[in-house]
GROMACS .gro file of C-alpha atoms in nm:
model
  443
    1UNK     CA    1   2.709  -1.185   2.443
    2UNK     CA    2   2.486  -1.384   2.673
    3UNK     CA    3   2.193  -1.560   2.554
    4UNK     CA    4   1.840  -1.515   2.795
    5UNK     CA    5   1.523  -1.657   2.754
    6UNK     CA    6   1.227  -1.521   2.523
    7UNK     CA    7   0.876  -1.646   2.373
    8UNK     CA    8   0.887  -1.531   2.027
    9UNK     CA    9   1.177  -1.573   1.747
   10UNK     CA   10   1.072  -1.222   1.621
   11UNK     CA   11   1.372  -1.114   1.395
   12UNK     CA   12   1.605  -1.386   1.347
   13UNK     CA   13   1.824  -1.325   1.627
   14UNK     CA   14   1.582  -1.569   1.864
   15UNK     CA   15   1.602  -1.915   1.804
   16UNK     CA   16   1.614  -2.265   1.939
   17UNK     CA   17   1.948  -2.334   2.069
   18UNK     CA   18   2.008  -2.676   2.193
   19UNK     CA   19   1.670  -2.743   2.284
   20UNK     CA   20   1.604  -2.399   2.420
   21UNK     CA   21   1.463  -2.072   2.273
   22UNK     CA   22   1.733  -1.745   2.337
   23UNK     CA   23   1.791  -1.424   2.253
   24UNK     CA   24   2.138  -1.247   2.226
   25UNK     CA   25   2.050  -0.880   2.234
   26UNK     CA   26   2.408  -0.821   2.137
   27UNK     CA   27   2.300  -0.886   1.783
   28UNK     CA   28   2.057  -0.625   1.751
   29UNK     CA   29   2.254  -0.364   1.864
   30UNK     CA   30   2.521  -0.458   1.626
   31UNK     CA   31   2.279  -0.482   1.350
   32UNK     CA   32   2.118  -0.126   1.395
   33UNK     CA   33   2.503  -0.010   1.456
   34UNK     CA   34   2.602  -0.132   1.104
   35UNK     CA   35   2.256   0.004   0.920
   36UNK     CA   36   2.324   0.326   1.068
   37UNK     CA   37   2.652   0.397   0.914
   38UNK     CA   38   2.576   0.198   0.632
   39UNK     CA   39   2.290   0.456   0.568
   40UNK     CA   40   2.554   0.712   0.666
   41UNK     CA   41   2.765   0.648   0.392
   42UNK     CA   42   2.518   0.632   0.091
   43UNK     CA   43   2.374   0.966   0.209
   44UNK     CA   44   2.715   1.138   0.250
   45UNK     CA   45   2.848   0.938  -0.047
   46UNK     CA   46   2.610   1.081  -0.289
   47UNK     CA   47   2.730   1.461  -0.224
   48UNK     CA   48   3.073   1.436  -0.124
   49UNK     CA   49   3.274   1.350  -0.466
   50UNK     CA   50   3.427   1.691  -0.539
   51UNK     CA   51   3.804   1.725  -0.559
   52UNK     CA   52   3.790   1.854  -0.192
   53UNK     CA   53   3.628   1.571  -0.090
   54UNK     CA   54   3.681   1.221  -0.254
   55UNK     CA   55   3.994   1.112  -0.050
   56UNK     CA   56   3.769   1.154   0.275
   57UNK     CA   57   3.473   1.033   0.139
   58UNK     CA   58   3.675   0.739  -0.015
   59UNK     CA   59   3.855   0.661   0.350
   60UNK     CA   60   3.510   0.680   0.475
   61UNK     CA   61   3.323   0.415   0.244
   62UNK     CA   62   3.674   0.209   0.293
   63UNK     CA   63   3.572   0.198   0.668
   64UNK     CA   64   3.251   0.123   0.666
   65UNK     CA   65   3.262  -0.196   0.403
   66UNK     CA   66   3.287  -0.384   0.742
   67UNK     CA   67   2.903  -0.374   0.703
   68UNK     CA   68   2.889  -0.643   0.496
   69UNK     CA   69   3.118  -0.842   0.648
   70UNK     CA   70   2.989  -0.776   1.000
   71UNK     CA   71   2.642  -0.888   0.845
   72UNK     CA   72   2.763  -1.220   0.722
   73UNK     CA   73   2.918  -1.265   1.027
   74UNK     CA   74   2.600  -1.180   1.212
   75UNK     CA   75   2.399  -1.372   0.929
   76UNK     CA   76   2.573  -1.713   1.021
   77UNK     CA   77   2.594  -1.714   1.369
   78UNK     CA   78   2.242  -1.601   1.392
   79UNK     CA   79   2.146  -1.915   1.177
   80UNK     CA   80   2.364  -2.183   1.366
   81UNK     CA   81   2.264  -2.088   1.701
   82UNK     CA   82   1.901  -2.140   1.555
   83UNK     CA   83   1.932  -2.455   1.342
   84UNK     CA   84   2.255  -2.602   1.406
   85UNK     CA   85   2.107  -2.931   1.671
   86UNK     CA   86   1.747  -2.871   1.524
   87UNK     CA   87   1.603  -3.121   1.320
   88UNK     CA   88   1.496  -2.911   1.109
   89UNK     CA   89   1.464  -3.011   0.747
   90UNK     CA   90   1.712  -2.861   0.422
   91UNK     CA   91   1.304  -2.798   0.250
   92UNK     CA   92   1.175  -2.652   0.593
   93UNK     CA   93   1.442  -2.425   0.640
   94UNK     CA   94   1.432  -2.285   0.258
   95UNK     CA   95   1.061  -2.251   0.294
   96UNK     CA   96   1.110  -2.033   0.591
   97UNK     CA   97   1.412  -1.815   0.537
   98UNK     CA   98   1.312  -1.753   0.153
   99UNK     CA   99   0.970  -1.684   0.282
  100UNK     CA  100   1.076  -1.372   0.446
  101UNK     CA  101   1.334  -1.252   0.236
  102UNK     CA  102   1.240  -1.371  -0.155
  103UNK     CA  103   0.900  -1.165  -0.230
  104UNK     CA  104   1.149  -0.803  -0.057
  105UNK     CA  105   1.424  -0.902  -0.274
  106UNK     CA  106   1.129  -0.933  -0.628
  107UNK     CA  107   0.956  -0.624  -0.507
  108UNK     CA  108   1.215  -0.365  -0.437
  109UNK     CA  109   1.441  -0.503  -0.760
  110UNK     CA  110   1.112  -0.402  -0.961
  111UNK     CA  111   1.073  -0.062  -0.756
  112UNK     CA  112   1.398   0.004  -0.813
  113UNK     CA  113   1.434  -0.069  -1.138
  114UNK     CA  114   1.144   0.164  -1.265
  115UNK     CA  115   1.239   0.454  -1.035
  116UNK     CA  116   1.490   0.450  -1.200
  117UNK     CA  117   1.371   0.504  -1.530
  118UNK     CA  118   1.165   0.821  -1.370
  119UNK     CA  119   1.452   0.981  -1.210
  120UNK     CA  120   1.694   0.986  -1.488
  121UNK     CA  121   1.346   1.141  -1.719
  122UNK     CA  122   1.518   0.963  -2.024
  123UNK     CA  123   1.235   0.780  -2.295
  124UNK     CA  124   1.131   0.439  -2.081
  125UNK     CA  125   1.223   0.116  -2.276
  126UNK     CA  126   0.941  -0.086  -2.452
  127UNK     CA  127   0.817  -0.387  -2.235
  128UNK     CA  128   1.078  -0.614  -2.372
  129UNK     CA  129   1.347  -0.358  -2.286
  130UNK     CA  130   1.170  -0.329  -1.869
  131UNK     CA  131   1.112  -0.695  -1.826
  132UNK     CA  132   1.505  -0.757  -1.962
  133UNK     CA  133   1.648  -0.482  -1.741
  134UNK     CA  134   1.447  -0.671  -1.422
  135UNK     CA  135   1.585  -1.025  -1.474
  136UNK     CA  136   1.939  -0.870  -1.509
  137UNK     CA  137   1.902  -0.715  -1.175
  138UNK     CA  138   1.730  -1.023  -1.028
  139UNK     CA  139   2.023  -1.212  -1.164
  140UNK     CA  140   2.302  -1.021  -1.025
  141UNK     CA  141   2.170  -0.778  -0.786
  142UNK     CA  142   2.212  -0.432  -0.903
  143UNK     CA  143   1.888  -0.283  -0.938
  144UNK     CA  144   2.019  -0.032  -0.678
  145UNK     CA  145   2.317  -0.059  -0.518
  146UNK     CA  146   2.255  -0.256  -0.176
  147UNK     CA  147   2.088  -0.516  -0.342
  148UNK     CA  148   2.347  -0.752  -0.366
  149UNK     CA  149   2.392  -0.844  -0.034
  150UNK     CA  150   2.012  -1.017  -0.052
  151UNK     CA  151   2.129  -1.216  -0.309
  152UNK     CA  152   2.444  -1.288  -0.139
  153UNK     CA  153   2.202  -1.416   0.192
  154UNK     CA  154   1.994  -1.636  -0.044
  155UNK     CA  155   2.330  -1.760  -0.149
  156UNK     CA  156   2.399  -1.833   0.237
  157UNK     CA  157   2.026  -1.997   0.280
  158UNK     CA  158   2.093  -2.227  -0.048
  159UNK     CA  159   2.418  -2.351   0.120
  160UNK     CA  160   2.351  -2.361   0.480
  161UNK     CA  161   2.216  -2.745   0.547
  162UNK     CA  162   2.550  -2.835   0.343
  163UNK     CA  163   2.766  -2.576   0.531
  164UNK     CA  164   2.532  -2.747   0.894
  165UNK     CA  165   2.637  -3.066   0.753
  166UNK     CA  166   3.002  -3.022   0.721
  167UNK     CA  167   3.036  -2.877   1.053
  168UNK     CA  168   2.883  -3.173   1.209
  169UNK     CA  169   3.069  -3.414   1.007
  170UNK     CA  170   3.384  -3.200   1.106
  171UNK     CA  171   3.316  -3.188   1.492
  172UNK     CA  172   3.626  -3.243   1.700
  173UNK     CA  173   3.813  -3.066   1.348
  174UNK     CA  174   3.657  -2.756   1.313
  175UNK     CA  175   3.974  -2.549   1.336
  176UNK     CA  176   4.090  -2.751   1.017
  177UNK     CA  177   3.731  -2.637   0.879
  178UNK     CA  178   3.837  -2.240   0.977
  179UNK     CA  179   4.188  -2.247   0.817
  180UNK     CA  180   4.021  -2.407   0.512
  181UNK     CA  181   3.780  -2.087   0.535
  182UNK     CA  182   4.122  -1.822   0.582
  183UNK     CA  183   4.260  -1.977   0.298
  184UNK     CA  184   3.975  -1.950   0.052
  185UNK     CA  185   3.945  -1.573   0.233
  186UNK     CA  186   4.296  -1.494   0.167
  187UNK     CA  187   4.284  -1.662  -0.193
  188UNK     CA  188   3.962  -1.444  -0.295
  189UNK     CA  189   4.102  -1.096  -0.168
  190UNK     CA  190   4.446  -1.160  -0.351
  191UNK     CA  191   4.239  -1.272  -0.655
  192UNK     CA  192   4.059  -0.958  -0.682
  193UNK     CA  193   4.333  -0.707  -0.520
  194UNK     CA  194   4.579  -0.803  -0.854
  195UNK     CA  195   4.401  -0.949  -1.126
  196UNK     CA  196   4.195  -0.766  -1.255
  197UNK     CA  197   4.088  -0.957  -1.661
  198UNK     CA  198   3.839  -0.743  -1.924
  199UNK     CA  199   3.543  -1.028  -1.866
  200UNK     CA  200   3.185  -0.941  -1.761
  201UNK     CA  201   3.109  -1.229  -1.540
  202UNK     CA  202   3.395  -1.141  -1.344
  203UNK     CA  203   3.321  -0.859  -1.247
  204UNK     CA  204   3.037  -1.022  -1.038
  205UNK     CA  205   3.231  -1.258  -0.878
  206UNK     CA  206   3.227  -1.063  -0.518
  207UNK     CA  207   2.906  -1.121  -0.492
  208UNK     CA  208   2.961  -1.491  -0.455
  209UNK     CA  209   2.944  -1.679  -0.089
  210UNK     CA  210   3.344  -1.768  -0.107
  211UNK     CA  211   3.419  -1.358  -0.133
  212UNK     CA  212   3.298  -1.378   0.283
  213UNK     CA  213   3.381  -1.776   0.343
  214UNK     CA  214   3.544  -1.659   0.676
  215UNK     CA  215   3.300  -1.442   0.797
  216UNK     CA  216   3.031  -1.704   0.745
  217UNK     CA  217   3.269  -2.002   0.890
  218UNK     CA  218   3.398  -1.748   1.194
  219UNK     CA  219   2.994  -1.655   1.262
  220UNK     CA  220   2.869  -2.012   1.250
  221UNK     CA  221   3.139  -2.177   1.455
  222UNK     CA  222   3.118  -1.845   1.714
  223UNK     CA  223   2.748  -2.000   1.751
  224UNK     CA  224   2.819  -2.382   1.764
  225UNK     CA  225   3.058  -2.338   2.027
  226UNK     CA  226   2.907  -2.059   2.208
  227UNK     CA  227   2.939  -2.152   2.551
  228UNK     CA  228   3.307  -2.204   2.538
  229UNK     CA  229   3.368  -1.920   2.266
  230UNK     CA  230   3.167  -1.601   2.465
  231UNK     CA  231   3.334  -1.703   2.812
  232UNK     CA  232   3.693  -1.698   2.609
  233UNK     CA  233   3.658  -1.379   2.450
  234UNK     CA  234   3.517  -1.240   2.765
  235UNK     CA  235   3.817  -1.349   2.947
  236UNK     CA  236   4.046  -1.206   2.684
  237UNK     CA  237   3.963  -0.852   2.599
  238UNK     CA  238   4.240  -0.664   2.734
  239UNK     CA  239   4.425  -0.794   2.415
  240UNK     CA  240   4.169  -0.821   2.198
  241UNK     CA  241   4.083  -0.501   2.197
  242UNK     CA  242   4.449  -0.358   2.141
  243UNK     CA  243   4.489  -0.648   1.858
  244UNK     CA  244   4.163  -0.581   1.701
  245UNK     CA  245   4.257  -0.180   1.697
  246UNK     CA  246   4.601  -0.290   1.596
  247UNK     CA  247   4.442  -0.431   1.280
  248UNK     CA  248   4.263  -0.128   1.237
  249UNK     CA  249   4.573   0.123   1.243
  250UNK     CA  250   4.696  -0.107   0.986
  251UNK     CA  251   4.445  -0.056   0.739
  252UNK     CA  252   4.430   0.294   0.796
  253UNK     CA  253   4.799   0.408   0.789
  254UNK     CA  254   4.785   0.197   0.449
  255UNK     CA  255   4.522   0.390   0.318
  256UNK     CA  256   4.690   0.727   0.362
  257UNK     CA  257   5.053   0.626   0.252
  258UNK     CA  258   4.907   0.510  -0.076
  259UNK     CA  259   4.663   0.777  -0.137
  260UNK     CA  260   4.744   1.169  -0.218
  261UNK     CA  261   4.553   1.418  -0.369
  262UNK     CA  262   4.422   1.313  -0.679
  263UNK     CA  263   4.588   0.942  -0.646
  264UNK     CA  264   4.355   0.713  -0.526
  265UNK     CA  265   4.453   0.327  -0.650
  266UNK     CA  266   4.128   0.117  -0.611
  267UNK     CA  267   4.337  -0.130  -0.377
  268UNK     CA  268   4.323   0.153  -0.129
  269UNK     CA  269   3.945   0.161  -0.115
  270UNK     CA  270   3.828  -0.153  -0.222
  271UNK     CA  271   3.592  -0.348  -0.042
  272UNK     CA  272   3.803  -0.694  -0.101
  273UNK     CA  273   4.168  -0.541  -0.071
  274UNK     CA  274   4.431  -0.732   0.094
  275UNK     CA  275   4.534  -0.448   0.318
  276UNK     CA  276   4.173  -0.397   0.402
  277UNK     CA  277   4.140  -0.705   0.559
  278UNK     CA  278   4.289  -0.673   0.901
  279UNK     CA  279   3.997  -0.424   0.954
  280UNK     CA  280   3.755  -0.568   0.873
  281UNK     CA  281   3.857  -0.876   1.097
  282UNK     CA  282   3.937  -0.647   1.380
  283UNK     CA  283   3.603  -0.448   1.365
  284UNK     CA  284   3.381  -0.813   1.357
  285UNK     CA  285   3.567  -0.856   1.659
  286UNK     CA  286   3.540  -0.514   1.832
  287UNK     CA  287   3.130  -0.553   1.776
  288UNK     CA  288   3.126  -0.883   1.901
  289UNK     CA  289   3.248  -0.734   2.225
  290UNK     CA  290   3.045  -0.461   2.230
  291UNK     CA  291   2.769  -0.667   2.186
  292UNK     CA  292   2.875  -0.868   2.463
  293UNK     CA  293   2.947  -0.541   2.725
  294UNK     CA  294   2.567  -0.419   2.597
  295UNK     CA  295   2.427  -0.786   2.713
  296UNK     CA  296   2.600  -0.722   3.054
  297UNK     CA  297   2.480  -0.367   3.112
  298UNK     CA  298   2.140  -0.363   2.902
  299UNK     CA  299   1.942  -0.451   3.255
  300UNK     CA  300   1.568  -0.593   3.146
  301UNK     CA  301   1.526  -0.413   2.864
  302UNK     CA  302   1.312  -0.147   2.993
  303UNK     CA  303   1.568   0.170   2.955
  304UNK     CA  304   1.586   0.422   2.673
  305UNK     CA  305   1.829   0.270   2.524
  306UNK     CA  306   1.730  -0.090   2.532
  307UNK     CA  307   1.419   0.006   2.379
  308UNK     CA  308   1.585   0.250   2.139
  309UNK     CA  309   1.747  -0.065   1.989
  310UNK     CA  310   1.445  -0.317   2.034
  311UNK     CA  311   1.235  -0.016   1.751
  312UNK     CA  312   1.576   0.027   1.536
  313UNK     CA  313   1.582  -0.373   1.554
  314UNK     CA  314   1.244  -0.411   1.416
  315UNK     CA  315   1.275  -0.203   1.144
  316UNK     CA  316   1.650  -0.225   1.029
  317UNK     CA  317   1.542  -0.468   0.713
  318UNK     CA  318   1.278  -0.159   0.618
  319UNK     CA  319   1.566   0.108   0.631
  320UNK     CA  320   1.785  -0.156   0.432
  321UNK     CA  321   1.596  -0.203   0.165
  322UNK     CA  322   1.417   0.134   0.139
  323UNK     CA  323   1.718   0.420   0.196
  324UNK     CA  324   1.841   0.442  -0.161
  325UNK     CA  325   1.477   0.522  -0.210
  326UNK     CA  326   1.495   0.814   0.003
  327UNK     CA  327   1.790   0.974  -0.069
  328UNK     CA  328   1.677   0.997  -0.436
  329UNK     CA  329   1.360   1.126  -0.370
  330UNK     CA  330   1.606   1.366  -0.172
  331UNK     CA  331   1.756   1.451  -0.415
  332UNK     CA  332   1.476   1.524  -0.647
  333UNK     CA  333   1.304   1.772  -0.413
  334UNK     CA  334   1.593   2.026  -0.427
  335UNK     CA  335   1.674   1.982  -0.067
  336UNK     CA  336   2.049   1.898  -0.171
  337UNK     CA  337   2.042   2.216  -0.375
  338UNK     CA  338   1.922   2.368  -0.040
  339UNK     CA  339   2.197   2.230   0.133
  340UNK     CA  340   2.462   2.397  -0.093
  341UNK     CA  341   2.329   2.744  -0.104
  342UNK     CA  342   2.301   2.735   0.299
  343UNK     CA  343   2.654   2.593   0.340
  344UNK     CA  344   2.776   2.650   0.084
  345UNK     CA  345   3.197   2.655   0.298
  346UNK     CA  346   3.191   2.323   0.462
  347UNK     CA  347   3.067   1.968   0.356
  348UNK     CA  348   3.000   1.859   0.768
  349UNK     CA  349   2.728   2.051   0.796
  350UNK     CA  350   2.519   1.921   0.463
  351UNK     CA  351   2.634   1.573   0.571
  352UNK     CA  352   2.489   1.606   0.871
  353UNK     CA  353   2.174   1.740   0.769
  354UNK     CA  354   2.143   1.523   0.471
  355UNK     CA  355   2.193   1.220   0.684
  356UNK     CA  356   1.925   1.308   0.936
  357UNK     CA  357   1.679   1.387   0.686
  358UNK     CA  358   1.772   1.008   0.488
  359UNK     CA  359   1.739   0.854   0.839
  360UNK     CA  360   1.407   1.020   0.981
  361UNK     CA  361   1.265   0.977   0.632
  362UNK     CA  362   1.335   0.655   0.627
  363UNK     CA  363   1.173   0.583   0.926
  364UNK     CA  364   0.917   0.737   0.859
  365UNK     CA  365   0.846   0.560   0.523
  366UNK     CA  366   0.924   0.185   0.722
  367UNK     CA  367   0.670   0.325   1.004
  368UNK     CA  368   0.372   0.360   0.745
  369UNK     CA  369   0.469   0.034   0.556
  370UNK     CA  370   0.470  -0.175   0.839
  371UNK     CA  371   0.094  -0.047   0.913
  372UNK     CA  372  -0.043  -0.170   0.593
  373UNK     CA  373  -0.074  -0.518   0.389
  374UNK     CA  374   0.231  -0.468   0.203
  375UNK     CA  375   0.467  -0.502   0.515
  376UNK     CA  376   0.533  -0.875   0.457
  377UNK     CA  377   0.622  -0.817   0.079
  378UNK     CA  378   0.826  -0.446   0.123
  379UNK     CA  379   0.993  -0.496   0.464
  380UNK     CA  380   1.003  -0.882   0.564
  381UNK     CA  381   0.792  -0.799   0.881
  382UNK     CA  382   0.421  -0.906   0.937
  383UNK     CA  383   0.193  -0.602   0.950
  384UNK     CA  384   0.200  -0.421   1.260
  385UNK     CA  385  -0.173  -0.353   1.377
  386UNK     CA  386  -0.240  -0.069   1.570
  387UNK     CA  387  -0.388  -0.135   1.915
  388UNK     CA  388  -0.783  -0.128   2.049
  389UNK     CA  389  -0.910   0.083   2.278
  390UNK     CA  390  -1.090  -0.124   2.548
  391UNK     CA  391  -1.442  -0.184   2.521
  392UNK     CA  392  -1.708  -0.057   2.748
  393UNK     CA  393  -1.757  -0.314   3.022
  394UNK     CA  394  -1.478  -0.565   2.878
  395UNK     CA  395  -1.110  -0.630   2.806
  396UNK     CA  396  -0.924  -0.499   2.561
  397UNK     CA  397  -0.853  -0.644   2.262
  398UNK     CA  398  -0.487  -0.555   2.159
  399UNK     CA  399  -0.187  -0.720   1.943
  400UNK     CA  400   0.105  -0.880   2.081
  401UNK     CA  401   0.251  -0.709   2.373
  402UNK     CA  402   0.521  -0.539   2.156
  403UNK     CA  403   0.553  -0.524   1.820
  404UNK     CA  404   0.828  -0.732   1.775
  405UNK     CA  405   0.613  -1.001   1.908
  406UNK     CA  406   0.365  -0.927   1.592
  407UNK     CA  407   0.613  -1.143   1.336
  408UNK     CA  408   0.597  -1.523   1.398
  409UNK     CA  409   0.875  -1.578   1.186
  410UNK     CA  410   1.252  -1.457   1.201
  411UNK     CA  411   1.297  -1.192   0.923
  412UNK     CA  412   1.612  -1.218   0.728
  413UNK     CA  413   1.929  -1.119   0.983
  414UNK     CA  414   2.105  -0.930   0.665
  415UNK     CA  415   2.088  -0.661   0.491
  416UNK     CA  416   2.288  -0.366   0.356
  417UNK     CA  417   2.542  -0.249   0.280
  418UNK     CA  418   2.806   0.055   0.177
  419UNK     CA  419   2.812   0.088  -0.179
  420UNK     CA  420   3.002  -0.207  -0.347
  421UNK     CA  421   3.327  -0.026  -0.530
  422UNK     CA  422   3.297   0.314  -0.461
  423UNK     CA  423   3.485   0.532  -0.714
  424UNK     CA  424   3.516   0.873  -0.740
  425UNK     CA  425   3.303   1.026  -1.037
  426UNK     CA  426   3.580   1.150  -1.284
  427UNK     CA  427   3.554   1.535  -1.400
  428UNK     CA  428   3.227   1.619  -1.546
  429UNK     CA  429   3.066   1.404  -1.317
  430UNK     CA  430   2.707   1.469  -1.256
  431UNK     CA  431   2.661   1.741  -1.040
  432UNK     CA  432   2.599   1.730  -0.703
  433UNK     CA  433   2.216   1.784  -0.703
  434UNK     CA  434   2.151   1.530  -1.012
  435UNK     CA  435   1.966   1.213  -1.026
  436UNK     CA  436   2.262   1.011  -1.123
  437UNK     CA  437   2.493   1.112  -0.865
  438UNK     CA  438   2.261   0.994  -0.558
  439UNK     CA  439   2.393   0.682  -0.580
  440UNK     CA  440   2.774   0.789  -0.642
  441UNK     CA  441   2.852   0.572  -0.341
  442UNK     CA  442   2.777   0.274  -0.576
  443UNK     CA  443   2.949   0.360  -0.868
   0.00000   0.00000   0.00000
């Protein structure tokens, strides 16, 4: 990926970098890339947990975990190649990055929350009961089931002047600094692939920073070293790529020899398995070299598809934060009912349809709430203001030339994720059209 020259930080992949303001549109497209199937898989994983089903649906979510890895990637070497040789202060920084992402995280833990006392239409808790339920999901991230990764980038925020501190202190050593991160990788993975203890707080322990210490390490150094790093890897694709895919094959042979037909061992499908791993390294690397062939061929930004990517850019922390959202109003409506009676033979074309629906819906909903005062709190984006037409005899009085341009500040570079331990609903699981199963993905 190949940094070029812009006048606006708009979305937190535009910072200073060594004294000089840059852009890598690489990032963006492998931000919308993972929000797209990471909306894929919640809207498919909340119909497709039948008997029929759950092994695909189960290989599927496996796959697509890379999300939050790729994110935490993306999330540290979009932070480094901002802030790493700025002078920025630990209390600047906070104020800035918590800014964006703090009042979103608040809002759509309360939203969630009492949506979903309406959908399930059980008797509401008193006030003691609500304001209880809120702080546990402000606490550990659950109010719906992508939460977690915000808290998981406040965790990154918190740490990153320490993490910008050791790197410095560390320069001339930072491979020792990246086999201290595979080790404390390696050490979580095996942790949670085979030991599994009956305590509570454990069971929250992968959404803790050292769960993705090598994504965040691999990201950050990938951005203090840039100039050497994107030449190298650009020199060595032809086996990258085959390495990277090799990993891949790996994880997906492993996932079929130890899966059948009703046998599905949570190391299989697990978001932290060992013999998920190689994957998810391989796929960080894949998108980092997509992202680098899209730099190359992406022109000045003027084609369909450039611009395609500049709108999903924009509005990728909206379709984050309010998907889950959709697809259970979705699901309310009757539409998934709908879907079965249609189709009732095949599951492609309801997932299909369903995804479509989640994904223009979704739009549509980020569209409107970027139009009105609430953008800052529900999507992390300053409010988008639609333009003037000119006045009689003068100029015209418009907003910034795009609408990117319209936030001054980065939004937060994170955001979603698949569901965090899928598991197939057991028999007399809520059926397909019910409130609780929209978020089977999750559960």
């Amino acid at each position: 990926m190949r940094p070029t020259s812009t006048r606006a930080a708009d979305r937190g992949d535009t910072e200073q970098v060594v004294g000089r303001r840059t852009r890598i549109h690489g990032v963006d497209l492998i931000r919308v890339s993972l929000f797209t199937l990471v909306l894929m898989v919640h809207a498919t994983g909340s119909i497709n947990w039948d008997p029929d089903h759950v092994r695909g649906m189960q290989f599927f979510t496996m796959m697509v975990h890379i999300a939050r890895y790729g994110f935490v990637f993306v999330t540290g070497f979009v932070l480094f190649l901002a802030y790493y040789r700025s002078p920025i202060t630990a209390s600047t920084f906070w104020r800035r990055r918590y800014g964006f992402v703090a009042a979103p995280y608040l809002a759509w833990s309360v939203i969630y929350v009492i949506t979903g006392y309406a959908f399930v239409r059980e008797p509401w808790p008193d006030a003691a009961g609500v304001t209880g339920d809120i702080g546990t999901a402000l606490l550990q991230g659950n109010a719906q089931y992508q939460m977690y990764f915000l808290l998981i980038s406040m965790q990154i925020y918190l740490l990153f002047p320490l993490v910008r501190m050791l790197l410095r202190r560390t320069e001339g050593h930072h491979g020792k600094v990246m086999a201290g991160a595979v080790a404390i990788q390696a050490g979580m993975f095996t942790l949670f692939s085979f030991y599994h203890p009956d305590l509570d707080w454990y069971g929250h322990m992968w959404k803790t920073l050292p769960t993705y210490a090598l994504f965040l390490v691999g990201g950050a150094l990938a951005a203090v070293h840039y100039e050497r790093f994107a030449p190298w890897v650009r020199r060595n694709r032809h086996w990258l790529m085959p390495l990277s895919l090799a990993g891949a094959a790996f994880t997906v042979v492993m996932f079929f020899v130890t899966t059948g037909d009703g046998h599905i061992p949570g190391l299989a499908y697990a978001a932290w398995s060992v013999q998920n791993l190689p994957w998810y390294l391989g796929a960080v690397a894949l998108f980092f070299i997509v992202g680098q062939a899209w730099d190359d061929r992406r022109g000045d930004g003027t084609g369909w598809g450039a611009r395609l990517v500049d709108y999903g850019a924009v509005r990728a922390f909206g379709i984050f934060a309010v998907h889950p959202l959709v697809i259970d109003l979705i699901h309310q409506s009757g539409f998934v009912d709908w879907l079965y009676a249609t189709y009732p033979d095949t599951t492609l074309q309801r997932s299909i349809l369903l995804v479509l629906v989640t994904l223009v819906a979704s739009l549509c909903l980020v569209e409107l709430i970027l139009y009105t005062p609430l953008a800052r709190v529900l999507v992390a984006h300053d409010r988008i203001r639609p333009r003037r037409k000119p006045r009689a005899g003068g100029e015209s009085t418009i907003p910034p030339a795009s609408k990117a341009d319209a936030c001054a500040e980065p939004a937060p570079a994170v955001p979603a994720e698949p569901a965090p331990s899928a598991t197939a609903p057991e028999a007399g699981a809520p059926a397909h059209g019910s409130p609780e199963h929209a978020g089977a993905a999750a559960r």
